[in-house]
Amino acid sequence: AIALIVSFSLAKAQVKTPCSTDDANKRMETLYPDEVKKAKEQLEAETIEYAQNRGSSAVIYTIPVVFHILHTYGSENISDAQVEDAITVLNNDYNKLNADTAAIVPAFQAIAANCGVVFKLAKLDPDGNCTNGIDRIYSPLTNVGDDDTKLNLWPRNKYLNIWVVKNISS
């Protein structure tokens, strides 16, 4: 009986909550089929163009980033320095500048690359006003962390939107 209880406990402990990205994508495809299809086609065309130009060191893509920090004046209201550090980590990851590149798993060493992408905090908001790329929003939705907390979305075709919240729902 004890062995049975232990085996059930271990089996339950290994159950992982799946990422909800697939569910969110399916929901978007259901709600906006034409827009999603068009966006996928555009992404595919841009990916092909990028792959063809990959060998060119002259091609560097700069992606403006905006951090939307939802907070209630708690620890989730991260500092500007933490945001800037996140940008540094992102750039190191995408440009193969990590100190530990020698530790890349052998199966992936041949495809590890400098992607030629630079992430920078946005300097202009969608209306053309100066910004530091950090959008602080006081909202109790920081405790929810679902699609409804994506407040103040900037145009996705011009900015990488990143939301910082205290909790993320399943």
PDB file of C-alpha atoms in Angstrom:
ATOM      1  CA  ALA A   1       0.000   0.000   0.000  1.00  0.00           C
ATOM      2  CA  ILE A   2       2.848   2.378   0.867  1.00  0.00           C
ATOM      3  CA  ALA A   3       4.587   1.645  -2.454  1.00  0.00           C
ATOM      4  CA  LEU A   4       1.319   2.365  -4.282  1.00  0.00           C
ATOM      5  CA  ILE A   5       0.834   5.671  -2.458  1.00  0.00           C
ATOM      6  CA  VAL A   6       4.451   6.694  -3.118  1.00  0.00           C
ATOM      7  CA  SER A   7       4.178   5.811  -6.823  1.00  0.00           C
ATOM      8  CA  PHE A   8       0.948   7.838  -7.165  1.00  0.00           C
ATOM      9  CA  SER A   9       2.614  10.762  -5.348  1.00  0.00           C
ATOM     10  CA  LEU A  10       5.623  10.633  -7.664  1.00  0.00           C
ATOM     11  CA  ALA A  11       3.421  10.399 -10.750  1.00  0.00           C
ATOM     12  CA  LYS A  12       1.376  13.390  -9.616  1.00  0.00           C
ATOM     13  CA  ALA A  13       4.510  15.389  -8.777  1.00  0.00           C
ATOM     14  CA  GLN A  14       5.776  14.949 -12.341  1.00  0.00           C
ATOM     15  CA  VAL A  15       2.665  16.404 -13.983  1.00  0.00           C
ATOM     16  CA  LYS A  16       3.686  19.646 -15.648  1.00  0.00           C
ATOM     17  CA  THR A  17       1.422  22.512 -16.486  1.00  0.00           C
ATOM     18  CA  PRO A  18       1.673  22.961 -20.248  1.00  0.00           C
ATOM     19  CA  CYS A  19       2.555  26.277 -21.807  1.00  0.00           C
ATOM     20  CA  SER A  20      -0.597  28.024 -22.952  1.00  0.00           C
ATOM     21  CA  THR A  21       0.968  29.445 -26.128  1.00  0.00           C
ATOM     22  CA  ASP A  22      -0.713  26.836 -28.335  1.00  0.00           C
ATOM     23  CA  ASP A  23      -4.104  27.549 -26.770  1.00  0.00           C
ATOM     24  CA  ALA A  24      -3.632  31.285 -27.234  1.00  0.00           C
ATOM     25  CA  ASN A  25      -2.605  30.809 -30.873  1.00  0.00           C
ATOM     26  CA  LYS A  26      -5.632  28.615 -31.570  1.00  0.00           C
ATOM     27  CA  ARG A  27      -7.915  31.189 -29.964  1.00  0.00           C
ATOM     28  CA  MET A  28      -6.422  33.966 -32.121  1.00  0.00           C
ATOM     29  CA  GLU A  29      -6.803  31.813 -35.265  1.00  0.00           C
ATOM     30  CA  THR A  30     -10.471  31.268 -34.389  1.00  0.00           C
ATOM     31  CA  LEU A  31     -11.176  34.928 -33.624  1.00  0.00           C
ATOM     32  CA  TYR A  32      -9.075  36.501 -36.396  1.00  0.00           C
ATOM     33  CA  PRO A  33      -8.437  33.870 -39.104  1.00  0.00           C
ATOM     34  CA  ASP A  34      -7.610  36.302 -41.933  1.00  0.00           C
ATOM     35  CA  GLU A  35      -5.287  38.462 -39.855  1.00  0.00           C
ATOM     36  CA  VAL A  36      -3.451  35.447 -38.432  1.00  0.00           C
ATOM     37  CA  LYS A  37      -3.012  33.909 -41.888  1.00  0.00           C
ATOM     38  CA  LYS A  38      -1.683  37.189 -43.279  1.00  0.00           C
ATOM     39  CA  ALA A  39       0.700  37.608 -40.326  1.00  0.00           C
ATOM     40  CA  LYS A  40       2.016  34.054 -40.741  1.00  0.00           C
ATOM     41  CA  GLU A  41       2.595  34.587 -44.466  1.00  0.00           C
ATOM     42  CA  GLN A  42       4.405  37.862 -43.796  1.00  0.00           C
ATOM     43  CA  LEU A  43       6.560  36.214 -41.115  1.00  0.00           C
ATOM     44  CA  GLU A  44       7.425  33.374 -43.494  1.00  0.00           C
ATOM     45  CA  ALA A  45       8.451  35.825 -46.238  1.00  0.00           C
ATOM     46  CA  GLU A  46      10.563  37.852 -43.798  1.00  0.00           C
ATOM     47  CA  THR A  47      12.164  34.670 -42.453  1.00  0.00           C
ATOM     48  CA  ILE A  48      13.133  33.554 -45.951  1.00  0.00           C
ATOM     49  CA  GLU A  49      14.566  37.002 -46.719  1.00  0.00           C
ATOM     50  CA  TYR A  50      16.476  36.985 -43.445  1.00  0.00           C
ATOM     51  CA  ALA A  51      17.881  33.502 -44.109  1.00  0.00           C
ATOM     52  CA  GLN A  52      19.050  34.563 -47.561  1.00  0.00           C
ATOM     53  CA  ASN A  53      20.821  37.636 -46.137  1.00  0.00           C
ATOM     54  CA  ARG A  54      22.178  35.846 -43.079  1.00  0.00           C
ATOM     55  CA  GLY A  55      25.713  35.656 -44.448  1.00  0.00           C
ATOM     56  CA  SER A  56      25.833  39.409 -44.920  1.00  0.00           C
ATOM     57  CA  SER A  57      27.458  41.088 -41.942  1.00  0.00           C
ATOM     58  CA  ALA A  58      25.973  44.390 -43.125  1.00  0.00           C
ATOM     59  CA  VAL A  59      22.443  43.269 -42.268  1.00  0.00           C
ATOM     60  CA  ILE A  60      21.664  44.073 -38.633  1.00  0.00           C
ATOM     61  CA  TYR A  61      18.086  44.306 -37.494  1.00  0.00           C
ATOM     62  CA  THR A  62      17.298  46.712 -34.675  1.00  0.00           C
ATOM     63  CA  ILE A  63      14.130  45.912 -32.771  1.00  0.00           C
ATOM     64  CA  PRO A  64      12.643  48.657 -30.600  1.00  0.00           C
ATOM     65  CA  VAL A  65      11.416  47.238 -27.293  1.00  0.00           C
ATOM     66  CA  VAL A  66       8.879  48.575 -24.816  1.00  0.00           C
ATOM     67  CA  PHE A  67       8.510  47.157 -21.323  1.00  0.00           C
ATOM     68  CA  HIS A  68       5.004  47.606 -19.920  1.00  0.00           C
ATOM     69  CA  ILE A  69       5.466  47.246 -16.160  1.00  0.00           C
ATOM     70  CA  LEU A  70       2.147  46.613 -14.412  1.00  0.00           C
ATOM     71  CA  HIS A  71       2.523  47.272 -10.712  1.00  0.00           C
ATOM     72  CA  THR A  72       0.936  48.228  -7.434  1.00  0.00           C
ATOM     73  CA  TYR A  73       4.169  49.796  -6.116  1.00  0.00           C
ATOM     74  CA  GLY A  74       5.507  46.398  -5.036  1.00  0.00           C
ATOM     75  CA  SER A  75       8.534  44.351  -6.070  1.00  0.00           C
ATOM     76  CA  GLU A  76       6.989  43.888  -9.524  1.00  0.00           C
ATOM     77  CA  ASN A  77       7.743  47.576 -10.209  1.00  0.00           C
ATOM     78  CA  ILE A  78      11.244  46.656 -11.348  1.00  0.00           C
ATOM     79  CA  SER A  79      13.919  49.316 -11.722  1.00  0.00           C
ATOM     80  CA  ASP A  80      15.137  50.848 -14.968  1.00  0.00           C
ATOM     81  CA  ALA A  81      18.469  49.111 -14.299  1.00  0.00           C
ATOM     82  CA  GLN A  82      16.726  45.700 -14.257  1.00  0.00           C
ATOM     83  CA  VAL A  83      15.066  46.472 -17.582  1.00  0.00           C
ATOM     84  CA  GLU A  84      18.385  47.556 -19.084  1.00  0.00           C
ATOM     85  CA  ASP A  85      20.014  44.375 -17.773  1.00  0.00           C
ATOM     86  CA  ALA A  86      17.282  42.291 -19.435  1.00  0.00           C
ATOM     87  CA  ILE A  87      18.041  44.039 -22.751  1.00  0.00           C
ATOM     88  CA  THR A  88      21.750  43.265 -22.309  1.00  0.00           C
ATOM     89  CA  VAL A  89      21.001  39.580 -21.639  1.00  0.00           C
ATOM     90  CA  LEU A  90      18.687  39.430 -24.657  1.00  0.00           C
ATOM     91  CA  ASN A  91      21.342  40.957 -26.923  1.00  0.00           C
ATOM     92  CA  ASN A  92      24.029  38.620 -25.589  1.00  0.00           C
ATOM     93  CA  ASP A  93      21.772  35.620 -26.221  1.00  0.00           C
ATOM     94  CA  TYR A  94      20.828  36.604 -29.774  1.00  0.00           C
ATOM     95  CA  ASN A  95      24.333  37.648 -30.783  1.00  0.00           C
ATOM     96  CA  LYS A  96      26.271  34.697 -29.355  1.00  0.00           C
ATOM     97  CA  LEU A  97      28.102  36.931 -26.903  1.00  0.00           C
ATOM     98  CA  ASN A  98      27.520  34.757 -23.839  1.00  0.00           C
ATOM     99  CA  ALA A  99      30.597  33.871 -21.822  1.00  0.00           C
ATOM    100  CA  ASP A 100      29.543  30.201 -21.842  1.00  0.00           C
ATOM    101  CA  THR A 101      29.306  29.545 -25.604  1.00  0.00           C
ATOM    102  CA  ALA A 102      31.942  26.832 -25.213  1.00  0.00           C
ATOM    103  CA  ALA A 103      29.359  24.900 -23.178  1.00  0.00           C
ATOM    104  CA  ILE A 104      26.823  24.723 -26.033  1.00  0.00           C
ATOM    105  CA  VAL A 105      25.483  21.195 -26.402  1.00  0.00           C
ATOM    106  CA  PRO A 106      27.441  19.553 -29.256  1.00  0.00           C
ATOM    107  CA  ALA A 107      24.280  18.858 -31.266  1.00  0.00           C
ATOM    108  CA  PHE A 108      23.619  22.623 -31.451  1.00  0.00           C
ATOM    109  CA  GLN A 109      27.169  23.963 -31.890  1.00  0.00           C
ATOM    110  CA  ALA A 110      26.934  23.995 -35.695  1.00  0.00           C
ATOM    111  CA  ILE A 111      23.784  26.107 -35.696  1.00  0.00           C
ATOM    112  CA  ALA A 112      24.587  28.491 -32.852  1.00  0.00           C
ATOM    113  CA  ALA A 113      25.028  31.883 -34.452  1.00  0.00           C
ATOM    114  CA  ASN A 114      25.087  35.613 -34.116  1.00  0.00           C
ATOM    115  CA  CYS A 115      21.584  36.375 -35.358  1.00  0.00           C
ATOM    116  CA  GLY A 116      22.359  39.956 -36.349  1.00  0.00           C
ATOM    117  CA  VAL A 117      19.541  41.273 -34.190  1.00  0.00           C
ATOM    118  CA  VAL A 118      19.920  44.130 -31.725  1.00  0.00           C
ATOM    119  CA  PHE A 119      17.223  44.900 -29.173  1.00  0.00           C
ATOM    120  CA  LYS A 120      17.042  48.513 -27.979  1.00  0.00           C
ATOM    121  CA  LEU A 121      14.630  50.264 -25.698  1.00  0.00           C
ATOM    122  CA  ALA A 122      12.311  52.372 -27.833  1.00  0.00           C
ATOM    123  CA  LYS A 123      13.244  56.048 -28.121  1.00  0.00           C
ATOM    124  CA  LEU A 124       9.909  57.139 -29.616  1.00  0.00           C
ATOM    125  CA  ASP A 125       6.407  56.019 -28.662  1.00  0.00           C
ATOM    126  CA  PRO A 126       3.728  55.271 -31.293  1.00  0.00           C
ATOM    127  CA  ASP A 127       2.748  58.964 -31.347  1.00  0.00           C
ATOM    128  CA  GLY A 128       6.321  60.109 -32.005  1.00  0.00           C
ATOM    129  CA  ASN A 129       6.931  61.341 -28.447  1.00  0.00           C
ATOM    130  CA  CYS A 130      10.262  60.734 -26.714  1.00  0.00           C
ATOM    131  CA  THR A 131      10.332  57.732 -24.359  1.00  0.00           C
ATOM    132  CA  ASN A 132      12.811  55.606 -22.469  1.00  0.00           C
ATOM    133  CA  GLY A 133      10.981  52.450 -23.604  1.00  0.00           C
ATOM    134  CA  ILE A 134       9.606  51.796 -20.120  1.00  0.00           C
ATOM    135  CA  ASP A 135       5.855  52.160 -19.643  1.00  0.00           C
ATOM    136  CA  ARG A 136       4.835  51.994 -15.968  1.00  0.00           C
ATOM    137  CA  ILE A 137       1.154  51.264 -15.406  1.00  0.00           C
ATOM    138  CA  TYR A 138      -0.429  51.158 -11.980  1.00  0.00           C
ATOM    139  CA  SER A 139      -2.871  48.249 -12.122  1.00  0.00           C
ATOM    140  CA  PRO A 140      -4.049  45.452  -9.819  1.00  0.00           C
ATOM    141  CA  LEU A 141      -4.061  43.306 -12.970  1.00  0.00           C
ATOM    142  CA  THR A 142      -0.383  42.711 -12.187  1.00  0.00           C
ATOM    143  CA  ASN A 143      -1.694  39.950  -9.904  1.00  0.00           C
ATOM    144  CA  VAL A 144      -3.592  38.257 -12.750  1.00  0.00           C
ATOM    145  CA  GLY A 145      -1.019  37.974 -15.548  1.00  0.00           C
ATOM    146  CA  ASP A 146      -3.177  36.773 -18.447  1.00  0.00           C
ATOM    147  CA  ASP A 147      -4.043  38.126 -21.915  1.00  0.00           C
ATOM    148  CA  ASP A 148      -6.244  40.802 -20.347  1.00  0.00           C
ATOM    149  CA  THR A 149      -3.210  42.327 -18.613  1.00  0.00           C
ATOM    150  CA  LYS A 150      -1.608  43.273 -21.914  1.00  0.00           C
ATOM    151  CA  LEU A 151      -2.411  46.925 -21.337  1.00  0.00           C
ATOM    152  CA  ASN A 152      -1.313  49.751 -23.617  1.00  0.00           C
ATOM    153  CA  LEU A 153      -0.190  47.537 -26.527  1.00  0.00           C
ATOM    154  CA  TRP A 154       2.105  49.376 -28.926  1.00  0.00           C
ATOM    155  CA  PRO A 155       1.899  48.337 -32.613  1.00  0.00           C
ATOM    156  CA  ARG A 156       3.350  44.832 -32.858  1.00  0.00           C
ATOM    157  CA  ASN A 157       4.746  45.453 -36.319  1.00  0.00           C
ATOM    158  CA  LYS A 158       6.947  48.258 -34.938  1.00  0.00           C
ATOM    159  CA  TYR A 159       7.759  47.244 -31.356  1.00  0.00           C
ATOM    160  CA  LEU A 160       8.487  44.194 -29.247  1.00  0.00           C
ATOM    161  CA  ASN A 161       6.039  44.531 -26.344  1.00  0.00           C
ATOM    162  CA  ILE A 162       7.110  42.925 -23.064  1.00  0.00           C
ATOM    163  CA  TRP A 163       4.822  42.953 -20.026  1.00  0.00           C
ATOM    164  CA  VAL A 164       6.137  42.607 -16.494  1.00  0.00           C
ATOM    165  CA  VAL A 165       3.616  41.384 -13.914  1.00  0.00           C
ATOM    166  CA  LYS A 166       3.740  40.011 -10.397  1.00  0.00           C
ATOM    167  CA  ASN A 167       1.895  36.745 -11.187  1.00  0.00           C
ATOM    168  CA  ILE A 168       1.245  34.806 -14.365  1.00  0.00           C
ATOM    169  CA  SER A 169      -1.964  32.818 -14.589  1.00  0.00           C
ATOM    170  CA  SER A 170      -1.998  29.321 -15.979  1.00  0.00           C
TER     171      SER A 170
END
